[in-house]
CSV table of C-alpha atoms in Angstrom, one decimal:
chain,number,residue,atom,x,y,z
Z,1,MET,CA,35.3,-19.9,39.3
Z,2,ALA,CA,36.6,-23.3,39.7
Z,3,MET,CA,33.4,-24.3,41.7
Z,4,SER,CA,32.0,-23.2,37.9
Z,5,GLN,CA,34.4,-25.0,35.7
Z,6,ALA,CA,34.9,-28.2,38.1
Z,7,ALA,CA,30.6,-28.2,37.6
Z,8,ASN,CA,31.5,-28.0,33.6
Z,9,TYR,CA,33.6,-31.1,33.7
Z,10,VAL,CA,31.1,-32.8,35.6
Z,11,GLU,CA,29.2,-32.3,33.2
Z,12,LYS,CA,31.3,-33.1,30.5
Z,13,ALA,CA,32.0,-36.7,32.6
Z,14,VAL,CA,28.7,-37.3,32.8
Z,15,GLY,CA,26.9,-36.1,29.9
Z,16,HIS,CA,23.4,-35.3,29.0
Z,17,GLN,CA,20.6,-37.0,29.4
Z,18,ASP,CA,18.8,-35.8,26.0
Z,19,VAL,CA,15.9,-34.7,27.2
Z,20,ALA,CA,15.7,-31.7,26.1
Z,21,VAL,CA,14.6,-31.2,21.2
Z,22,THR,CA,16.2,-28.1,20.8
Z,23,GLU,CA,19.9,-27.3,20.4
Z,24,GLN,CA,21.7,-27.6,23.3
Z,25,ASN,CA,24.8,-25.1,24.4
Z,26,MET,CA,25.2,-22.4,21.9
Z,27,THR,CA,26.2,-20.3,23.9
Z,28,ASN,CA,28.1,-18.1,20.8
Z,29,PRO,CA,27.6,-19.4,17.7
Z,30,ALA,CA,32.0,-18.7,17.2
Z,31,ARG,CA,31.3,-22.3,18.5
Z,32,ASP,CA,30.9,-24.4,15.1
Z,33,ARG,CA,30.9,-21.2,12.8
Z,34,ALA,CA,29.5,-23.7,10.9
Z,35,LYS,CA,27.0,-25.4,12.1
Z,36,TYR,CA,25.5,-22.0,14.7
Z,37,ALA,CA,27.5,-18.6,11.7
Z,38,ASP,CA,25.1,-16.7,9.2
Z,39,PRO,CA,27.3,-17.7,6.3
Z,40,SER,CA,26.8,-14.8,4.7
Z,41,GLY,CA,30.0,-14.4,7.8
Z,42,GLU,CA,27.8,-10.5,9.2
Z,43,THR,CA,28.9,-10.0,12.9
Z,44,MET,CA,27.6,-7.8,15.3
Z,45,LYS,CA,28.2,-6.8,19.0
Z,46,ALA,CA,27.8,-9.2,21.9
Z,47,LEU,CA,28.2,-9.0,25.2
Z,48,VAL,CA,30.6,-12.1,26.6
Z,49,TRP,CA,31.4,-13.8,29.6
Z,50,MET,CA,34.9,-13.8,30.3
Z,51,GLY,CA,35.1,-15.3,33.3
Z,52,LYS,CA,34.5,-13.7,37.2
Z,53,ASN,CA,33.8,-10.1,37.3
Z,54,ASP,CA,35.2,-10.0,33.3
Z,55,VAL,CA,32.7,-9.0,31.0
Z,56,GLN,CA,33.6,-7.8,27.6
Z,57,VAL,CA,32.2,-6.8,24.3
Z,58,ILE,CA,33.9,-8.4,21.0
Z,59,ASP,CA,32.0,-9.2,17.4
Z,60,ALA,CA,30.7,-12.3,17.2
Z,61,PRO,CA,29.2,-13.9,14.3
Z,62,LYS,CA,25.5,-13.8,13.8
Z,63,PRO,CA,23.3,-16.7,14.5
Z,64,ARG,CA,21.3,-18.6,11.8
Z,65,VAL,CA,18.6,-20.9,12.0
Z,66,ILE,CA,18.5,-24.3,13.3
Z,67,GLU,CA,16.3,-25.7,13.7
Z,68,PRO,CA,12.8,-25.4,12.4
Z,69,ARG,CA,11.5,-23.0,14.8
Z,70,ASP,CA,13.9,-21.2,15.1
Z,71,VAL,CA,13.5,-17.0,14.6
Z,72,ILE,CA,16.1,-14.6,14.9
Z,73,LEU,CA,15.8,-11.3,16.1
Z,74,GLN,CA,17.5,-8.2,15.1
Z,75,VAL,CA,17.9,-6.9,18.3
Z,76,THR,CA,16.1,-3.2,19.4
Z,77,GLY,CA,16.6,-3.1,23.0
Z,78,SER,CA,17.8,-4.7,25.9
Z,79,THR,CA,18.3,-4.4,29.9
Z,80,VAL,CA,20.4,-5.6,32.2
Z,81,CYS,CA,19.3,-7.6,35.7
Z,82,GLY,CA,20.5,-8.4,38.9
Z,83,SER,CA,20.2,-12.1,38.1
Z,84,ASP,CA,23.5,-10.5,35.1
Z,85,LEU,CA,25.5,-10.4,37.6
Z,86,HIS,CA,25.0,-13.2,39.7
Z,87,LEU,CA,26.9,-14.2,36.7
Z,88,LEU,CA,29.1,-11.8,36.6
Z,89,HIS,CA,30.2,-12.9,40.2
Z,90,GLY,CA,30.4,-15.9,39.6
Z,91,SER,CA,28.0,-17.6,41.8
Z,92,VAL,CA,25.7,-19.5,39.1
Z,93,VAL,CA,27.5,-22.4,38.0
Z,94,GLU,CA,28.3,-23.9,34.3
Z,95,MET,CA,30.1,-20.3,33.4
Z,96,GLN,CA,32.7,-20.4,29.9
Z,97,LYS,CA,34.0,-18.7,28.3
Z,98,GLY,CA,32.6,-16.5,25.0
Z,99,ASP,CA,28.9,-17.2,26.3
Z,100,ILE,CA,26.4,-14.3,26.0
Z,101,LEU,CA,24.8,-13.3,27.9
Z,102,GLY,CA,21.2,-10.8,28.2
Z,103,HIS,CA,18.7,-12.8,29.4
Z,104,GLU,CA,15.9,-10.1,28.8
Z,105,PHE,CA,15.6,-8.3,25.2
Z,106,CYS,CA,13.0,-7.3,22.2
Z,107,GLY,CA,13.7,-6.6,18.4
Z,108,LYS,CA,11.6,-7.1,15.0
Z,109,VAL,CA,11.4,-10.0,12.9
Z,110,LEU,CA,14.8,-11.2,10.1
Z,111,GLU,CA,14.1,-14.8,9.9
Z,112,TRP,CA,12.2,-17.1,10.4
Z,113,GLY,CA,12.3,-22.0,10.1
Z,114,SER,CA,9.8,-23.5,7.8
Z,115,GLU,CA,7.3,-24.6,11.0
Z,116,VAL,CA,7.0,-20.4,11.6
Z,117,THR,CA,3.9,-18.7,10.1
Z,118,LYS,CA,2.7,-16.8,12.7
Z,119,PHE,CA,5.0,-13.9,11.7
Z,120,LYS,CA,6.5,-11.3,8.9
Z,121,LYS,CA,9.6,-10.0,8.7
Z,122,GLY,CA,9.8,-6.7,10.5
Z,123,ASP,CA,7.2,-7.3,13.2
Z,124,ARG,CA,8.0,-5.8,16.5
Z,125,VAL,CA,8.7,-9.1,19.7
Z,126,VAL,CA,9.2,-9.5,23.5
Z,127,ALA,CA,10.7,-12.8,24.0
Z,128,SER,CA,10.5,-14.8,27.4
Z,129,PHE,CA,13.5,-15.0,29.4
Z,130,GLN,CA,12.9,-19.4,29.1
Z,131,ILE,CA,12.9,-20.8,26.8
Z,132,ALA,CA,9.7,-23.4,26.4
Z,133,CYS,CA,8.4,-25.6,23.4
Z,134,GLY,CA,4.9,-25.8,24.2
Z,135,GLU,CA,3.1,-28.9,24.0
Z,136,CYS,CA,4.9,-30.3,28.0
Z,137,MET,CA,3.3,-30.5,31.1
Z,138,TYR,CA,3.9,-27.8,32.1
Z,139,CYS,CA,4.1,-25.8,29.1
Z,140,LYS,CA,0.3,-26.6,27.9
Z,141,GLN,CA,-0.8,-24.8,31.9
Z,142,LYS,CA,1.6,-21.6,30.0
Z,143,LEU,CA,4.2,-22.7,33.5
Z,144,SER,CA,6.6,-22.4,30.5
Z,145,SER,CA,9.8,-21.4,33.3
Z,146,GLN,CA,9.8,-25.0,34.1
Z,147,CYS,CA,9.0,-26.2,30.6
Z,148,GLU,CA,10.7,-29.5,30.9
Z,149,ARG,CA,11.6,-30.5,26.6
Z,150,THR,CA,13.8,-27.2,26.5
Z,151,ASN,CA,17.3,-28.4,29.0
Z,152,ASP,CA,18.5,-31.5,29.5
Z,153,ASN,CA,21.6,-30.7,32.1
Z,154,THR,CA,22.4,-33.3,34.6
Z,155,ILE,CA,23.8,-31.1,37.6
Z,156,GLU,CA,20.6,-29.2,37.4
Z,157,ASN,CA,18.5,-32.0,37.0
Z,158,ALA,CA,20.2,-34.2,40.0
Z,159,MET,CA,20.7,-30.6,42.7
Z,160,TYR,CA,17.1,-29.9,41.9
Z,161,GLY,CA,15.7,-32.6,41.0
Z,162,GLY,CA,13.8,-31.8,38.5
Z,163,ARG,CA,15.0,-28.8,35.7
Z,164,THR,CA,13.8,-25.2,35.8
Z,165,ALA,CA,13.4,-24.7,31.2
Z,166,GLY,CA,15.9,-23.4,29.0
Z,167,MET,CA,16.8,-19.8,29.7
Z,168,PHE,CA,18.3,-17.3,27.2
Z,169,GLY,CA,22.4,-15.6,28.1
Z,170,TYR,CA,21.6,-17.4,31.2
Z,171,SER,CA,25.3,-20.5,31.7
Z,172,HIS,CA,24.9,-23.6,30.6
Z,173,PHE,CA,22.7,-24.7,33.7
Z,174,THR,CA,19.7,-24.1,32.5
Z,175,GLY,CA,20.9,-25.1,28.8
Z,176,GLY,CA,23.5,-23.2,27.6
Z,177,PHE,CA,21.6,-20.1,24.5
Z,178,ALA,CA,23.2,-17.3,24.3
Z,179,GLY,CA,21.9,-14.1,25.1
Z,180,GLY,CA,19.8,-10.9,24.0
Z,181,GLN,CA,23.4,-8.8,24.8
Z,182,ALA,CA,24.0,-8.5,21.3
Z,183,GLU,CA,22.4,-7.3,17.7
Z,184,TYR,CA,21.0,-10.1,17.0
Z,185,VAL,CA,19.4,-13.3,18.5
Z,186,ARG,CA,18.0,-16.6,18.4
Z,187,VAL,CA,15.2,-17.8,19.0
Z,188,PRO,CA,14.3,-20.9,20.8
Z,189,PHE,CA,10.2,-22.3,19.0
Z,190,GLY,CA,10.1,-18.6,18.3
Z,191,ASP,CA,6.3,-19.4,17.0
Z,192,VAL,CA,5.7,-19.6,21.7
Z,193,ASN,CA,8.5,-17.5,23.3
Z,194,LEU,CA,8.0,-14.4,21.5
Z,195,LEU,CA,4.7,-11.6,22.2
Z,196,PRO,CA,3.7,-9.6,19.4
Z,197,LEU,CA,3.9,-5.6,20.8
Z,198,PRO,CA,1.1,-3.4,19.5
Z,199,ASP,CA,2.2,-0.5,18.7
Z,200,ASN,CA,0.6,1.8,21.3
Z,201,VAL,CA,3.4,-0.1,23.8
Z,202,PRO,CA,7.1,1.3,22.9
Z,203,ASP,CA,10.8,-0.9,23.1
Z,204,GLU,CA,10.9,0.6,26.0
Z,205,LYS,CA,7.7,-0.1,27.7
Z,206,GLY,CA,7.6,-4.0,26.0
Z,207,LEU,CA,11.0,-4.8,26.6
Z,208,TYR,CA,10.0,-6.0,29.9
Z,209,LEU,CA,7.1,-8.2,29.5
Z,210,SER,CA,11.0,-10.4,29.3
Z,211,ASP,CA,11.4,-10.6,32.8
Z,212,VAL,CA,10.6,-7.6,35.3
Z,213,LEU,CA,7.4,-7.0,34.9
Z,214,CYS,CA,6.3,-10.7,35.5
Z,215,THR,CA,8.6,-11.5,38.0
Z,216,SER,CA,6.9,-9.1,39.8
Z,217,TRP,CA,4.0,-10.2,39.7
Z,218,ASN,CA,4.0,-13.3,40.4
Z,219,CYS,CA,6.5,-12.9,43.0
Z,220,VAL,CA,3.1,-10.7,45.2
Z,221,VAL,CA,0.7,-13.1,43.3
Z,222,ASP,CA,2.0,-16.4,43.8
Z,223,THR,CA,2.9,-15.6,47.7
Z,224,GLY,CA,-0.5,-14.4,48.0
Z,225,VAL,CA,-0.8,-10.7,48.7
Z,226,LYS,CA,-3.9,-10.1,49.5
Z,227,GLU,CA,-6.4,-7.1,50.2
Z,228,GLY,CA,-5.7,-5.2,54.5
Z,229,ASP,CA,-2.8,-7.2,54.2
Z,230,VAL,CA,0.9,-5.2,55.3
Z,231,VAL,CA,4.1,-6.0,53.3
Z,232,ALA,CA,7.8,-6.3,53.9
Z,233,ILE,CA,9.9,-5.8,49.5
Z,234,TRP,CA,13.5,-6.9,51.2
Z,235,GLY,CA,15.5,-4.9,47.8
Z,236,ALA,CA,14.5,-1.6,46.5
Z,237,GLY,CA,16.1,-2.4,42.7
Z,238,PRO,CA,13.5,-3.0,40.5
Z,239,ILE,CA,11.6,-5.9,41.4
Z,240,GLY,CA,11.6,-5.0,44.6
Z,241,GLN,CA,9.9,-1.1,43.9
Z,242,MET,CA,8.2,-3.2,41.1
Z,243,ALA,CA,6.3,-5.6,43.8
Z,244,ALA,CA,5.9,-2.7,46.0
Z,245,GLU,CA,3.9,-1.2,43.4
Z,246,MET,CA,2.4,-4.4,42.3
Z,247,SER,CA,1.5,-5.3,45.8
Z,248,PHE,CA,-0.3,-1.6,46.0
Z,249,THR,CA,-2.3,-2.6,42.9
Z,250,ASN,CA,-3.1,-6.2,44.5
Z,251,GLY,CA,-4.5,-3.9,47.5
Z,252,ALA,CA,-2.3,-4.1,50.4
Z,253,LYS,CA,-2.8,-0.9,52.8
Z,254,ARG,CA,0.9,-0.6,53.7
Z,255,VAL,CA,4.2,-1.8,51.6
Z,256,ILE,CA,7.3,-1.1,53.5
Z,257,LEU,CA,11.2,-1.1,51.3
Z,258,ILE,CA,13.6,-2.5,52.8
Z,259,ASP,CA,17.3,-1.7,51.5
Z,260,GLY,CA,21.2,-0.1,52.6
Z,261,GLY,CA,24.7,0.0,51.8
Z,262,PRO,CA,25.3,1.4,48.2
Z,263,ALA,CA,22.3,0.9,47.2
Z,264,ALA,CA,20.5,2.5,50.5
Z,265,TRP,CA,19.5,5.3,47.7
Z,266,ARG,CA,17.3,3.0,45.7
Z,267,LEU,CA,14.4,4.1,48.9
Z,268,ASP,CA,14.7,7.8,47.8
Z,269,PHE,CA,14.5,7.0,44.5
Z,270,VAL,CA,11.2,4.4,44.9
Z,271,LYS,CA,10.2,6.9,47.6
Z,272,GLU,CA,9.8,9.4,45.1
Z,273,LYS,CA,8.3,7.3,42.2
Z,274,ILE,CA,5.2,5.5,45.2
Z,275,PRO,CA,5.1,8.2,47.3
Z,276,LYS,CA,3.3,6.1,49.5
Z,277,ILE,CA,5.1,3.6,51.1
Z,278,GLU,CA,7.1,3.2,53.9
Z,279,THR,CA,10.7,2.1,53.3
Z,280,LEU,CA,13.2,0.8,55.9
Z,281,ASN,CA,18.1,1.5,55.8
Z,282,PHE,CA,19.3,-1.5,58.1
Z,283,SER,CA,22.2,0.7,57.5
Z,284,THR,CA,21.1,3.4,59.2
Z,285,LEU,CA,18.9,0.9,62.1
Z,286,PRO,CA,19.5,2.5,66.1
Z,287,LYS,CA,21.8,1.0,68.3
Z,288,GLY,CA,20.5,-2.5,69.6
Z,289,GLN,CA,17.8,-2.8,66.7
Z,290,SER,CA,17.7,-5.1,64.2
Z,291,VAL,CA,15.2,-4.9,60.3
Z,292,THR,CA,12.9,-7.7,62.4
Z,293,SER,CA,12.0,-5.5,66.5
Z,294,MET,CA,11.8,-2.3,63.1
Z,295,LEU,CA,9.2,-4.2,61.1
Z,296,LYS,CA,7.5,-4.9,64.6
Z,297,GLU,CA,7.7,-2.1,66.3
Z,298,MET,CA,6.5,-0.6,62.7
Z,299,GLU,CA,3.1,-2.5,62.7
Z,300,HIS,CA,1.8,-5.3,65.7
Z,301,GLY,CA,2.8,-8.9,65.4
Z,302,GLY,CA,4.9,-7.4,61.8
Z,303,PRO,CA,4.0,-7.9,58.6
Z,304,ASP,CA,1.6,-10.3,56.8
Z,305,VAL,CA,3.8,-10.6,54.0
Z,306,ALA,CA,7.6,-10.7,53.7
Z,307,LEU,CA,8.9,-11.2,50.2
Z,308,GLU,CA,12.4,-11.6,49.1
Z,309,CYS,CA,13.4,-9.2,46.0
Z,310,VAL,CA,17.4,-9.8,45.9
Z,311,ALA,CA,19.3,-12.9,46.2
Z,312,GLY,CA,21.1,-15.5,47.7
Z,313,GLU,CA,25.0,-14.7,47.4
Z,314,TYR,CA,25.6,-10.5,49.5
Z,315,ALA,CA,26.0,-12.0,53.0
Z,316,LYS,CA,26.0,-9.5,56.2
Z,317,GLY,CA,27.6,-10.9,58.5
Z,318,TRP,CA,31.0,-12.5,59.2
Z,319,ALA,CA,30.1,-16.1,59.2
Z,320,HIS,CA,27.9,-16.6,56.3
Z,321,TYR,CA,30.9,-14.4,54.0
Z,322,PHE,CA,33.6,-17.4,55.4
Z,323,GLU,CA,31.2,-20.1,54.3
Z,324,MET,CA,30.0,-18.9,51.3
Z,325,LEU,CA,33.6,-18.3,49.9
Z,326,LEU,CA,34.8,-21.7,51.5
Z,327,GLY,CA,32.2,-23.1,49.2
Z,328,ALA,CA,30.5,-24.6,53.0
Z,329,GLU,CA,27.2,-22.9,51.1
Z,330,THR,CA,26.3,-21.5,47.6
Z,331,ASP,CA,23.6,-18.6,49.5
Z,332,THR,CA,23.5,-16.9,53.0
Z,333,SER,CA,20.0,-17.9,54.4
Z,334,GLU,CA,19.7,-13.9,56.2
Z,335,ILE,CA,16.8,-12.4,55.0
Z,336,LEU,CA,15.1,-15.1,54.3
Z,337,ASN,CA,15.9,-15.2,58.1
Z,338,GLU,CA,14.9,-12.0,59.2
Z,339,MET,CA,12.0,-12.4,56.8
Z,340,ILE,CA,10.5,-15.7,59.0
Z,341,THR,CA,11.1,-14.1,61.8
Z,342,SER,CA,10.1,-10.8,61.1
Z,343,VAL,CA,5.8,-12.0,59.5
Z,344,LYS,CA,3.3,-12.6,61.6
Z,345,SER,CA,2.9,-16.0,62.8
Z,346,PHE,CA,1.5,-17.6,59.9
Z,347,GLY,CA,2.3,-15.0,57.6
Z,348,ARG,CA,3.6,-15.8,54.4
Z,349,CYS,CA,7.0,-15.6,52.7
Z,350,GLY,CA,8.1,-15.6,49.2
Z,351,ILE,CA,11.4,-16.1,47.5
Z,352,THR,CA,12.1,-14.4,43.9
Z,353,GLY,CA,15.5,-13.7,45.4
Z,354,VAL,CA,18.2,-16.4,43.3
Z,355,TYR,CA,18.8,-18.6,45.2
Z,356,VAL,CA,20.8,-21.4,43.7
Z,357,GLY,CA,22.4,-24.2,45.9
Z,358,TYR,CA,22.1,-24.6,49.5
Z,359,THR,CA,22.2,-22.4,52.9
Z,360,ASN,CA,23.3,-23.5,56.5
Z,361,HIS,CA,21.4,-21.8,59.7
Z,362,PHE,CA,17.7,-21.5,58.1
Z,363,ASN,CA,15.7,-21.0,61.3
Z,364,ILE,CA,13.4,-23.6,60.5
Z,365,GLY,CA,12.5,-23.8,63.9
Z,366,SER,CA,10.7,-20.0,63.7
Z,367,LEU,CA,8.7,-21.4,60.3
Z,368,MET,CA,7.5,-24.4,62.2
Z,369,GLU,CA,6.5,-23.4,65.1
Z,370,ARG,CA,4.9,-19.7,64.4
Z,371,GLY,CA,2.8,-21.7,60.9
Z,372,VAL,CA,4.9,-19.7,58.8
Z,373,ARG,CA,4.8,-20.0,55.2
Z,374,PHE,CA,7.5,-20.4,53.1
Z,375,ILE,CA,7.4,-20.2,49.8
Z,376,GLY,CA,9.9,-20.5,46.5
Z,377,ASN,CA,8.1,-18.8,43.8
Z,378,GLY,CA,10.0,-20.0,41.1
Z,379,GLN,CA,11.2,-18.7,38.4
Z,380,ALA,CA,8.5,-16.4,36.9
Z,381,PRO,CA,6.1,-18.5,34.4
Z,382,VAL,CA,6.3,-15.5,31.6
Z,383,HIS,CA,3.8,-17.2,29.1
Z,384,LEU,CA,1.3,-16.5,32.1
Z,385,TYR,CA,1.0,-13.6,32.5
Z,386,TRP,CA,2.3,-11.5,29.7
Z,387,GLU,CA,-0.4,-11.0,28.1
Z,388,LYS,CA,-2.8,-9.2,31.0
Z,389,LEU,CA,0.4,-7.5,32.3
Z,390,LEU,CA,0.7,-6.1,28.3
Z,391,SER,CA,-2.6,-5.0,28.7
Z,392,MET,CA,-2.5,-3.7,32.3
Z,393,ILE,CA,0.4,-1.1,30.7
Z,394,GLN,CA,-2.1,-0.5,27.8
Z,395,GLU,CA,-4.6,0.9,30.2
Z,396,GLY,CA,-2.1,2.9,32.4
Z,397,LYS,CA,-2.8,0.2,35.4
Z,398,THR,CA,1.3,-0.6,35.3
Z,399,ASP,CA,4.2,1.8,34.4
Z,400,PRO,CA,7.9,0.1,33.4
Z,401,LEU,CA,8.9,3.7,32.9
Z,402,MET,CA,9.1,4.5,37.1
Z,403,MET,CA,12.0,2.4,37.3
Z,404,LEU,CA,13.7,3.5,33.9
Z,405,THR,CA,16.6,5.5,34.8
Z,406,HIS,CA,19.3,5.3,31.9
Z,407,ARG,CA,19.5,4.2,28.1
Z,408,VAL,CA,23.3,2.8,26.7
Z,409,ASP,CA,24.3,2.2,23.3
Z,410,VAL,CA,26.0,-2.1,23.6
Z,411,SER,CA,28.4,-1.2,22.6
Z,412,GLU,CA,29.1,0.1,26.8
Z,413,LEU,CA,27.7,-2.5,28.4
Z,414,ASP,CA,30.7,-4.0,30.1
Z,415,THR,CA,31.0,-1.0,31.4
Z,416,VAL,CA,27.7,-0.6,32.8
Z,417,TYR,CA,27.5,-4.0,34.2
Z,418,ASP,CA,30.7,-2.1,36.0
Z,419,ILE,CA,28.4,0.7,37.0
Z,420,PHE,CA,25.9,-1.1,37.6
Z,421,ASN,CA,27.3,-3.9,39.7
Z,422,LYS,CA,28.4,-1.4,41.9
Z,423,ARG,CA,25.4,0.7,42.6
Z,424,GLY,CA,26.2,3.3,40.9
Z,425,ASP,CA,25.3,6.6,39.1
Z,426,HIS,CA,21.5,5.9,40.5
Z,427,MET,CA,21.8,3.1,37.9
Z,428,GLN,CA,18.1,1.2,38.7
Z,429,LYS,CA,17.9,0.1,35.1
Z,430,VAL,CA,18.6,0.4,31.5
Z,431,PHE,CA,17.6,1.0,28.6
Z,432,VAL,CA,20.1,-1.2,25.6
Z,433,GLN,CA,19.7,0.3,22.9
Z,434,THR,CA,21.5,-1.1,18.9
Z,435,LYS,CA,21.9,-0.3,15.7
Z,436,PHE,CA,18.1,-1.4,15.1
Z,437,SER,CA,16.7,0.4,18.3
Z,438,SER,CA,13.9,3.5,17.0
Z,439,PRO,CA,14.4,6.7,18.5
Z,440,ALA,CA,14.4,7.1,22.1
Z,441,ALA,CA,10.0,7.1,22.7
Z,442,PRO,CA,9.2,9.8,24.5
Z,443,GLY,CA,9.1,11.0,28.4
Z,444,THR,CA,12.5,7.6,28.3
Z,445,PRO,CA,16.3,8.7,29.5
Z,446,ALA,CA,17.7,9.8,26.7
Z,447,LEU,CA,21.3,8.3,26.0
Z,448,THR,CA,24.0,7.6,28.3
Z,449,THR,CA,27.9,7.6,27.1
Z,450,TYR,CA,31.0,6.7,29.7
Z,451,LYS,CA,32.9,5.9,27.2
Z,452,LYS,CA,34.8,8.8,25.5
């Protein structure tokens, strides 16, 4: 929390660099009602960050069109992502009280700016979690997550040597945009960042084109999973689950899924959905064994490919726990080192879980000496993949419903965050409904209510 506050002060002191061509730091219309709120005075339910481990559902002003390429959506579906937990925990800097969260959402077009011509009222669309301008060097290649013109954050530029695109509901570090865990949301460059959903793809499937499907696919193809590969995946959450399925789609011979601790139930959950995967529970290893030694027993030399689908904030040992607590590092290198030492020489490691800064004790020696390819998959460029993945859903080649376990209401999102954070109620992936949502699609979970 202190680091986040310090980053906010630094950003204010040094100022932005004015490279963005869309409004920055508009994380809640209440920050300037005259400028950002709908003049009708209508309010909406929205989940906001109020501090470390504190999110609340509040009544916030409905957003208005403020730029000519804006689209206002009635949100019909959103979800909670493992990346949202990094915000909850205060691991991502530059959060401010009252920021509206949520980077994965779909909805119906309600209003639009004067330069938007491709939509009509009521059109069903899904939003990409990143905000792209559609015109810069990266956007022209559909590498939308690296748009040069939607995030002018100075600290990110200094830390990374460049900026990512702006992102919905994901701190002022990524531009400061209000998210979609709400009943309404403003989408900048809506003509670029919204994909129409066909009638044969319900919201319960189309929603996940926003992030999880594209992120999983990017993890697999960017790391180069190919015919005959043996793939090990760290993390059995939604990304790991879909990456397992997509590894098989891309020709993997074997997929080994690794998880444990409070989340160990997810191994059985995914095994039920994808019977041919193999599982490894790191919390029940035989005495004297490690994840690396077990993988080398399961496959001579280790897997060809290792995929990281967890994140850097989860320390397994005391050294990294205290170093992160004291601010000596922002991310643990433990899983990264397991991956490096586990793969075959000249193997490939792909990093998709969120790492925000710096790490200690990184095994660069094994990486260099054994020729291991270490690949930062980056924030997935949604625009590069979402049309292909939509076709795969329509053709039955991928089914996001395999990860969906719960349907909840936006009014209970604060409780849902707490349950999801504790890996409780066997909650793998949720669909969050609002007053604008259609009835549950066939084959999807019924509404679960937690608040009595």
